[in-house]
Protein backbone atom coordinates (compact mmCIF):
# COMPACT_ATOMS: atom_id res chain seq x y z
CA UNK A 1 0.00 0.00 0.00
CA UNK A 2 1.28 3.45 -0.82
CA UNK A 3 1.99 5.31 2.43
CA UNK A 4 2.44 8.65 0.66
CA UNK A 5 -1.22 8.83 -0.37
CA UNK A 6 -3.13 11.80 1.02
CA UNK A 7 -6.11 9.66 2.06
CA UNK A 8 -4.80 6.52 3.67
CA UNK A 9 -6.03 4.50 6.64
CA UNK A 10 -4.22 6.53 9.26
CA UNK A 11 -4.81 9.57 11.51
CA UNK A 12 -3.73 12.26 9.06
CA UNK A 13 -5.11 15.81 8.90
CA UNK A 14 -6.90 14.97 5.62
CA UNK A 15 -8.66 11.86 6.98
CA UNK A 16 -9.65 13.66 10.20
CA UNK A 17 -11.07 16.56 8.19
CA UNK A 18 -13.00 14.18 5.93
CA UNK A 19 -14.36 12.37 8.97
CA UNK A 20 -15.55 15.62 10.59
CA UNK A 21 -17.10 16.85 7.33
CA UNK A 22 -18.75 13.45 6.88
CA UNK A 23 -20.33 13.66 10.35
CA UNK A 24 -21.58 17.18 9.63
CA UNK A 25 -23.07 16.31 6.23
CA UNK A 26 -24.51 12.87 6.92
CA UNK A 27 -23.47 10.90 10.00
CA UNK A 28 -23.04 7.50 8.24
CA UNK A 29 -20.38 9.09 6.01
CA UNK A 30 -18.40 10.18 9.07
CA UNK A 31 -18.81 6.75 10.58
CA UNK A 32 -17.60 5.13 7.37
CA UNK A 33 -14.55 7.39 7.33
CA UNK A 34 -13.82 6.54 10.96
CA UNK A 35 -14.04 2.82 10.14
CA UNK A 36 -11.69 3.36 7.20
CA UNK A 37 -9.16 5.15 9.41
CA UNK A 38 -9.25 2.41 12.04
CA UNK A 39 -9.58 -0.76 9.94
CA UNK A 40 -8.56 0.39 6.45
CA UNK A 41 -5.20 -1.32 6.57
CA UNK A 42 -7.03 -4.64 6.79
CA UNK A 43 -9.07 -3.87 3.67
CA UNK A 44 -6.76 -5.73 1.27
CA UNK A 45 -6.98 -8.91 3.34
CA UNK A 46 -10.75 -8.52 3.63
CA UNK A 47 -11.14 -8.15 -0.15
CA UNK A 48 -8.98 -11.21 -0.73
CA UNK A 49 -10.99 -13.27 1.79
CA UNK A 50 -14.30 -12.08 0.34
CA UNK A 51 -13.19 -13.00 -3.18
CA UNK A 52 -12.14 -16.48 -2.03
CA UNK A 53 -15.46 -16.99 -0.26
CA UNK A 54 -17.56 -15.95 -3.27
CA UNK A 55 -15.41 -18.10 -5.55
CA UNK A 56 -16.08 -21.05 -3.25
CA UNK A 57 -19.83 -20.38 -3.25
CA UNK A 58 -20.03 -20.18 -7.03
CA UNK A 59 -17.85 -23.27 -7.40
CA UNK A 60 -20.41 -25.10 -5.24
CA UNK A 61 -23.18 -23.84 -7.53
CA UNK A 62 -21.29 -25.18 -10.54
CA UNK A 63 -20.92 -28.58 -8.85
CA UNK A 64 -24.66 -28.65 -8.06
CA UNK A 65 -25.50 -27.79 -11.67
CA UNK A 66 -23.24 -30.61 -12.86
CA UNK A 67 -25.01 -33.07 -10.54
CA UNK A 68 -28.43 -31.94 -11.77
CA UNK A 69 -27.22 -32.37 -15.34
CA UNK A 70 -26.10 -35.91 -14.61
CA UNK A 71 -29.30 -36.92 -12.78
CA UNK A 72 -31.83 -36.64 -15.53
CA UNK A 73 -31.36 -33.37 -17.32
CA UNK A 74 -28.65 -34.65 -19.60
CA UNK A 75 -27.63 -37.72 -21.49
CA UNK A 76 -24.95 -38.90 -19.08
CA UNK A 77 -24.83 -42.68 -19.04
CA UNK A 78 -24.08 -44.72 -15.92
CA UNK A 79 -22.53 -47.65 -17.73
CA UNK A 80 -25.38 -50.04 -16.81
CA UNK A 81 -27.36 -50.44 -20.02
CA UNK A 82 -30.46 -51.89 -18.34
CA UNK A 83 -30.62 -49.05 -15.82
CA UNK A 84 -30.02 -46.42 -18.50
CA UNK A 85 -32.81 -47.88 -20.67
CA UNK A 86 -35.19 -48.02 -17.72
CA UNK A 87 -34.32 -44.45 -16.73
CA UNK A 88 -34.86 -43.20 -20.27
CA UNK A 89 -38.28 -44.89 -20.47
CA UNK A 90 -39.30 -43.53 -17.07
CA UNK A 91 -38.25 -40.01 -18.02
CA UNK A 92 -40.23 -40.28 -21.25
CA UNK A 93 -43.25 -41.54 -19.30
CA UNK A 94 -42.95 -38.68 -16.82
CA UNK A 95 -42.64 -36.18 -19.66
CA UNK A 96 -45.82 -37.61 -21.20
CA UNK A 97 -47.62 -37.37 -17.85
CA UNK A 98 -46.43 -33.76 -17.49
CA UNK A 99 -47.71 -32.95 -20.98
CA UNK A 100 -51.11 -34.51 -20.17
CA UNK A 101 -51.33 -32.57 -16.91
CA UNK A 102 -50.46 -29.35 -18.71
CA UNK A 103 -53.18 -30.02 -21.30
CA UNK A 104 -55.73 -30.75 -18.56
CA UNK A 105 -54.75 -27.53 -16.75
CA UNK A 106 -55.19 -25.54 -19.97
CA UNK A 107 -58.62 -27.15 -20.54
CA UNK A 108 -59.67 -26.33 -16.98
CA UNK A 109 -58.42 -22.75 -17.33
CA UNK A 110 -60.48 -22.38 -20.51
CA UNK A 111 -63.54 -23.87 -18.75
CA UNK A 112 -63.10 -21.50 -15.79
CA UNK A 113 -62.72 -18.54 -18.19
CA UNK A 114 -65.96 -19.50 -19.93
CA UNK A 115 -67.76 -19.83 -16.58
CA UNK A 116 -66.54 -16.38 -15.53
CA UNK A 117 -67.56 -14.94 -18.88
CA UNK A 118 -71.04 -16.47 -18.61
CA UNK A 119 -71.42 -15.23 -15.03
CA UNK A 120 -70.26 -11.76 -16.03
CA UNK A 121 -72.68 -11.73 -18.96
CA UNK A 122 -75.55 -12.80 -16.69
CA UNK A 123 -74.71 -10.07 -14.16
CA UNK A 124 -74.42 -7.49 -16.93
CA UNK A 125 -77.77 -8.54 -18.41
CA UNK A 126 -79.38 -8.33 -14.97
CA UNK A 127 -77.85 -4.87 -14.42
CA UNK A 128 -79.10 -3.64 -17.79
CA UNK A 129 -82.59 -5.01 -17.13
CA UNK A 130 -82.74 -3.26 -13.73
CA UNK A 131 -81.33 -0.08 -15.21
CA UNK A 132 -83.87 -0.07 -18.03
CA UNK A 133 -86.71 -0.59 -15.54
CA UNK A 134 -85.60 2.31 -13.34
CA UNK A 135 -84.87 4.74 -16.20
CA UNK A 136 -87.86 3.89 -18.36
CA UNK A 137 -89.91 7.04 -18.99
CA UNK A 138 -93.24 7.04 -17.20
CA UNK A 139 -96.11 7.73 -19.57
CA UNK A 140 -98.76 10.08 -18.26
CA UNK A 141 -101.92 10.30 -20.19
CA UNK A 142 -102.93 13.80 -21.11
CA UNK A 143 -105.64 15.15 -23.39
CA UNK A 144 -105.55 13.61 -26.83
CA UNK A 145 -105.37 15.91 -29.77
CA UNK A 146 -108.37 14.32 -31.36
CA UNK A 147 -110.64 14.46 -28.33
CA UNK A 148 -113.41 16.96 -27.86
CA UNK A 149 -112.33 17.95 -24.36
CA UNK A 150 -110.00 20.72 -25.49
CA UNK A 151 -110.67 24.36 -24.55
CA UNK A 152 -111.39 25.46 -28.09
CA UNK A 153 -114.02 22.83 -28.53
CA UNK A 154 -116.12 24.12 -25.65
CA UNK A 155 -116.96 27.39 -27.28
PDB file of C-alpha atoms in Angstrom, residues 3-150:
ATOM      1  CA  UNK A   3       1.993   5.314   2.434  1.00  0.00           C
ATOM      2  CA  UNK A   4       2.437   8.650   0.663  1.00  0.00           C
ATOM      3  CA  UNK A   5      -1.222   8.832  -0.367  1.00  0.00           C
ATOM      4  CA  UNK A   6      -3.135  11.796   1.015  1.00  0.00           C
ATOM      5  CA  UNK A   7      -6.108   9.659   2.063  1.00  0.00           C
ATOM      6  CA  UNK A   8      -4.796   6.517   3.672  1.00  0.00           C
ATOM      7  CA  UNK A   9      -6.031   4.496   6.638  1.00  0.00           C
ATOM      8  CA  UNK A  10      -4.223   6.532   9.263  1.00  0.00           C
ATOM      9  CA  UNK A  11      -4.810   9.566  11.509  1.00  0.00           C
ATOM     10  CA  UNK A  12      -3.733  12.260   9.064  1.00  0.00           C
ATOM     11  CA  UNK A  13      -5.107  15.814   8.900  1.00  0.00           C
ATOM     12  CA  UNK A  14      -6.897  14.968   5.624  1.00  0.00           C
ATOM     13  CA  UNK A  15      -8.655  11.860   6.984  1.00  0.00           C
ATOM     14  CA  UNK A  16      -9.645  13.658  10.197  1.00  0.00           C
ATOM     15  CA  UNK A  17     -11.067  16.559   8.193  1.00  0.00           C
ATOM     16  CA  UNK A  18     -13.001  14.182   5.926  1.00  0.00           C
ATOM     17  CA  UNK A  19     -14.358  12.367   8.968  1.00  0.00           C
ATOM     18  CA  UNK A  20     -15.547  15.617  10.586  1.00  0.00           C
ATOM     19  CA  UNK A  21     -17.104  16.849   7.329  1.00  0.00           C
ATOM     20  CA  UNK A  22     -18.746  13.446   6.885  1.00  0.00           C
ATOM     21  CA  UNK A  23     -20.327  13.661  10.347  1.00  0.00           C
ATOM     22  CA  UNK A  24     -21.581  17.182   9.626  1.00  0.00           C
ATOM     23  CA  UNK A  25     -23.074  16.311   6.225  1.00  0.00           C
ATOM     24  CA  UNK A  26     -24.513  12.867   6.917  1.00  0.00           C
ATOM     25  CA  UNK A  27     -23.469  10.902   9.995  1.00  0.00           C
ATOM     26  CA  UNK A  28     -23.041   7.502   8.239  1.00  0.00           C
ATOM     27  CA  UNK A  29     -20.380   9.093   6.010  1.00  0.00           C
ATOM     28  CA  UNK A  30     -18.401  10.184   9.067  1.00  0.00           C
ATOM     29  CA  UNK A  31     -18.813   6.750  10.583  1.00  0.00           C
ATOM     30  CA  UNK A  32     -17.596   5.127   7.366  1.00  0.00           C
ATOM     31  CA  UNK A  33     -14.550   7.392   7.334  1.00  0.00           C
ATOM     32  CA  UNK A  34     -13.817   6.543  10.964  1.00  0.00           C
ATOM     33  CA  UNK A  35     -14.043   2.825  10.136  1.00  0.00           C
ATOM     34  CA  UNK A  36     -11.687   3.357   7.195  1.00  0.00           C
ATOM     35  CA  UNK A  37      -9.164   5.147   9.413  1.00  0.00           C
ATOM     36  CA  UNK A  38      -9.246   2.405  12.039  1.00  0.00           C
ATOM     37  CA  UNK A  39      -9.576  -0.757   9.943  1.00  0.00           C
ATOM     38  CA  UNK A  40      -8.565   0.391   6.446  1.00  0.00           C
ATOM     39  CA  UNK A  41      -5.198  -1.321   6.575  1.00  0.00           C
ATOM     40  CA  UNK A  42      -7.027  -4.642   6.787  1.00  0.00           C
ATOM     41  CA  UNK A  43      -9.068  -3.873   3.672  1.00  0.00           C
ATOM     42  CA  UNK A  44      -6.760  -5.727   1.275  1.00  0.00           C
ATOM     43  CA  UNK A  45      -6.985  -8.912   3.339  1.00  0.00           C
ATOM     44  CA  UNK A  46     -10.748  -8.521   3.626  1.00  0.00           C
ATOM     45  CA  UNK A  47     -11.142  -8.145  -0.146  1.00  0.00           C
ATOM     46  CA  UNK A  48      -8.975 -11.208  -0.729  1.00  0.00           C
ATOM     47  CA  UNK A  49     -10.990 -13.273   1.787  1.00  0.00           C
ATOM     48  CA  UNK A  50     -14.303 -12.082   0.335  1.00  0.00           C
ATOM     49  CA  UNK A  51     -13.192 -13.000  -3.181  1.00  0.00           C
ATOM     50  CA  UNK A  52     -12.144 -16.475  -2.035  1.00  0.00           C
ATOM     51  CA  UNK A  53     -15.462 -16.993  -0.256  1.00  0.00           C
ATOM     52  CA  UNK A  54     -17.555 -15.954  -3.266  1.00  0.00           C
ATOM     53  CA  UNK A  55     -15.407 -18.100  -5.549  1.00  0.00           C
ATOM     54  CA  UNK A  56     -16.078 -21.050  -3.249  1.00  0.00           C
ATOM     55  CA  UNK A  57     -19.831 -20.377  -3.254  1.00  0.00           C
ATOM     56  CA  UNK A  58     -20.025 -20.178  -7.031  1.00  0.00           C
ATOM     57  CA  UNK A  59     -17.847 -23.273  -7.398  1.00  0.00           C
ATOM     58  CA  UNK A  60     -20.410 -25.097  -5.237  1.00  0.00           C
ATOM     59  CA  UNK A  61     -23.181 -23.843  -7.533  1.00  0.00           C
ATOM     60  CA  UNK A  62     -21.292 -25.185 -10.541  1.00  0.00           C
ATOM     61  CA  UNK A  63     -20.916 -28.577  -8.849  1.00  0.00           C
ATOM     62  CA  UNK A  64     -24.664 -28.645  -8.058  1.00  0.00           C
ATOM     63  CA  UNK A  65     -25.496 -27.789 -11.665  1.00  0.00           C
ATOM     64  CA  UNK A  66     -23.241 -30.609 -12.859  1.00  0.00           C
ATOM     65  CA  UNK A  67     -25.010 -33.068 -10.543  1.00  0.00           C
ATOM     66  CA  UNK A  68     -28.425 -31.940 -11.773  1.00  0.00           C
ATOM     67  CA  UNK A  69     -27.224 -32.375 -15.338  1.00  0.00           C
ATOM     68  CA  UNK A  70     -26.102 -35.906 -14.615  1.00  0.00           C
ATOM     69  CA  UNK A  71     -29.301 -36.919 -12.781  1.00  0.00           C
ATOM     70  CA  UNK A  72     -31.827 -36.641 -15.529  1.00  0.00           C
ATOM     71  CA  UNK A  73     -31.362 -33.367 -17.323  1.00  0.00           C
ATOM     72  CA  UNK A  74     -28.645 -34.653 -19.595  1.00  0.00           C
ATOM     73  CA  UNK A  75     -27.632 -37.717 -21.493  1.00  0.00           C
ATOM     74  CA  UNK A  76     -24.945 -38.902 -19.081  1.00  0.00           C
ATOM     75  CA  UNK A  77     -24.830 -42.678 -19.037  1.00  0.00           C
ATOM     76  CA  UNK A  78     -24.081 -44.716 -15.921  1.00  0.00           C
ATOM     77  CA  UNK A  79     -22.528 -47.654 -17.727  1.00  0.00           C
ATOM     78  CA  UNK A  80     -25.377 -50.036 -16.808  1.00  0.00           C
ATOM     79  CA  UNK A  81     -27.358 -50.444 -20.024  1.00  0.00           C
ATOM     80  CA  UNK A  82     -30.462 -51.892 -18.336  1.00  0.00           C
ATOM     81  CA  UNK A  83     -30.616 -49.055 -15.823  1.00  0.00           C
ATOM     82  CA  UNK A  84     -30.020 -46.425 -18.502  1.00  0.00           C
ATOM     83  CA  UNK A  85     -32.808 -47.876 -20.671  1.00  0.00           C
ATOM     84  CA  UNK A  86     -35.192 -48.021 -17.723  1.00  0.00           C
ATOM     85  CA  UNK A  87     -34.320 -44.454 -16.726  1.00  0.00           C
ATOM     86  CA  UNK A  88     -34.857 -43.201 -20.269  1.00  0.00           C
ATOM     87  CA  UNK A  89     -38.280 -44.888 -20.469  1.00  0.00           C
ATOM     88  CA  UNK A  90     -39.296 -43.528 -17.067  1.00  0.00           C
ATOM     89  CA  UNK A  91     -38.246 -40.012 -18.017  1.00  0.00           C
ATOM     90  CA  UNK A  92     -40.232 -40.276 -21.252  1.00  0.00           C
ATOM     91  CA  UNK A  93     -43.255 -41.544 -19.305  1.00  0.00           C
ATOM     92  CA  UNK A  94     -42.950 -38.678 -16.820  1.00  0.00           C
ATOM     93  CA  UNK A  95     -42.637 -36.178 -19.657  1.00  0.00           C
ATOM     94  CA  UNK A  96     -45.820 -37.606 -21.203  1.00  0.00           C
ATOM     95  CA  UNK A  97     -47.621 -37.369 -17.849  1.00  0.00           C
ATOM     96  CA  UNK A  98     -46.434 -33.763 -17.488  1.00  0.00           C
ATOM     97  CA  UNK A  99     -47.710 -32.954 -20.978  1.00  0.00           C
ATOM     98  CA  UNK A 100     -51.113 -34.514 -20.171  1.00  0.00           C
ATOM     99  CA  UNK A 101     -51.326 -32.572 -16.910  1.00  0.00           C
ATOM    100  CA  UNK A 102     -50.462 -29.349 -18.710  1.00  0.00           C
ATOM    101  CA  UNK A 103     -53.184 -30.023 -21.300  1.00  0.00           C
ATOM    102  CA  UNK A 104     -55.725 -30.749 -18.558  1.00  0.00           C
ATOM    103  CA  UNK A 105     -54.750 -27.534 -16.754  1.00  0.00           C
ATOM    104  CA  UNK A 106     -55.193 -25.545 -19.971  1.00  0.00           C
ATOM    105  CA  UNK A 107     -58.622 -27.149 -20.541  1.00  0.00           C
ATOM    106  CA  UNK A 108     -59.669 -26.329 -16.981  1.00  0.00           C
ATOM    107  CA  UNK A 109     -58.423 -22.749 -17.329  1.00  0.00           C
ATOM    108  CA  UNK A 110     -60.481 -22.377 -20.509  1.00  0.00           C
ATOM    109  CA  UNK A 111     -63.541 -23.872 -18.750  1.00  0.00           C
ATOM    110  CA  UNK A 112     -63.101 -21.500 -15.791  1.00  0.00           C
ATOM    111  CA  UNK A 113     -62.724 -18.539 -18.188  1.00  0.00           C
ATOM    112  CA  UNK A 114     -65.964 -19.495 -19.930  1.00  0.00           C
ATOM    113  CA  UNK A 115     -67.761 -19.827 -16.580  1.00  0.00           C
ATOM    114  CA  UNK A 116     -66.540 -16.379 -15.528  1.00  0.00           C
ATOM    115  CA  UNK A 117     -67.565 -14.937 -18.882  1.00  0.00           C
ATOM    116  CA  UNK A 118     -71.041 -16.470 -18.606  1.00  0.00           C
ATOM    117  CA  UNK A 119     -71.422 -15.233 -15.033  1.00  0.00           C
ATOM    118  CA  UNK A 120     -70.260 -11.756 -16.026  1.00  0.00           C
ATOM    119  CA  UNK A 121     -72.678 -11.729 -18.963  1.00  0.00           C
ATOM    120  CA  UNK A 122     -75.548 -12.801 -16.692  1.00  0.00           C
ATOM    121  CA  UNK A 123     -74.707 -10.074 -14.162  1.00  0.00           C
ATOM    122  CA  UNK A 124     -74.421  -7.490 -16.925  1.00  0.00           C
ATOM    123  CA  UNK A 125     -77.769  -8.536 -18.407  1.00  0.00           C
ATOM    124  CA  UNK A 126     -79.381  -8.326 -14.967  1.00  0.00           C
ATOM    125  CA  UNK A 127     -77.851  -4.872 -14.421  1.00  0.00           C
ATOM    126  CA  UNK A 128     -79.099  -3.636 -17.792  1.00  0.00           C
ATOM    127  CA  UNK A 129     -82.587  -5.011 -17.134  1.00  0.00           C
ATOM    128  CA  UNK A 130     -82.739  -3.265 -13.734  1.00  0.00           C
ATOM    129  CA  UNK A 131     -81.333  -0.075 -15.209  1.00  0.00           C
ATOM    130  CA  UNK A 132     -83.869  -0.075 -18.025  1.00  0.00           C
ATOM    131  CA  UNK A 133     -86.707  -0.585 -15.541  1.00  0.00           C
ATOM    132  CA  UNK A 134     -85.603   2.310 -13.345  1.00  0.00           C
ATOM    133  CA  UNK A 135     -84.870   4.742 -16.195  1.00  0.00           C
ATOM    134  CA  UNK A 136     -87.863   3.890 -18.362  1.00  0.00           C
ATOM    135  CA  UNK A 137     -89.913   7.044 -18.993  1.00  0.00           C
ATOM    136  CA  UNK A 138     -93.235   7.039 -17.199  1.00  0.00           C
ATOM    137  CA  UNK A 139     -96.109   7.730 -19.568  1.00  0.00           C
ATOM    138  CA  UNK A 140     -98.762  10.081 -18.257  1.00  0.00           C
ATOM    139  CA  UNK A 141    -101.920  10.303 -20.190  1.00  0.00           C
ATOM    140  CA  UNK A 142    -102.929  13.800 -21.106  1.00  0.00           C
ATOM    141  CA  UNK A 143    -105.636  15.152 -23.392  1.00  0.00           C
ATOM    142  CA  UNK A 144    -105.551  13.614 -26.829  1.00  0.00           C
ATOM    143  CA  UNK A 145    -105.368  15.912 -29.766  1.00  0.00           C
ATOM    144  CA  UNK A 146    -108.370  14.324 -31.360  1.00  0.00           C
ATOM    145  CA  UNK A 147    -110.645  14.458 -28.330  1.00  0.00           C
ATOM    146  CA  UNK A 148    -113.407  16.959 -27.860  1.00  0.00           C
ATOM    147  CA  UNK A 149    -112.334  17.947 -24.356  1.00  0.00           C
ATOM    148  CA  UNK A 150    -110.002  20.717 -25.492  1.00  0.00           C
TER     149      UNK A 150
END
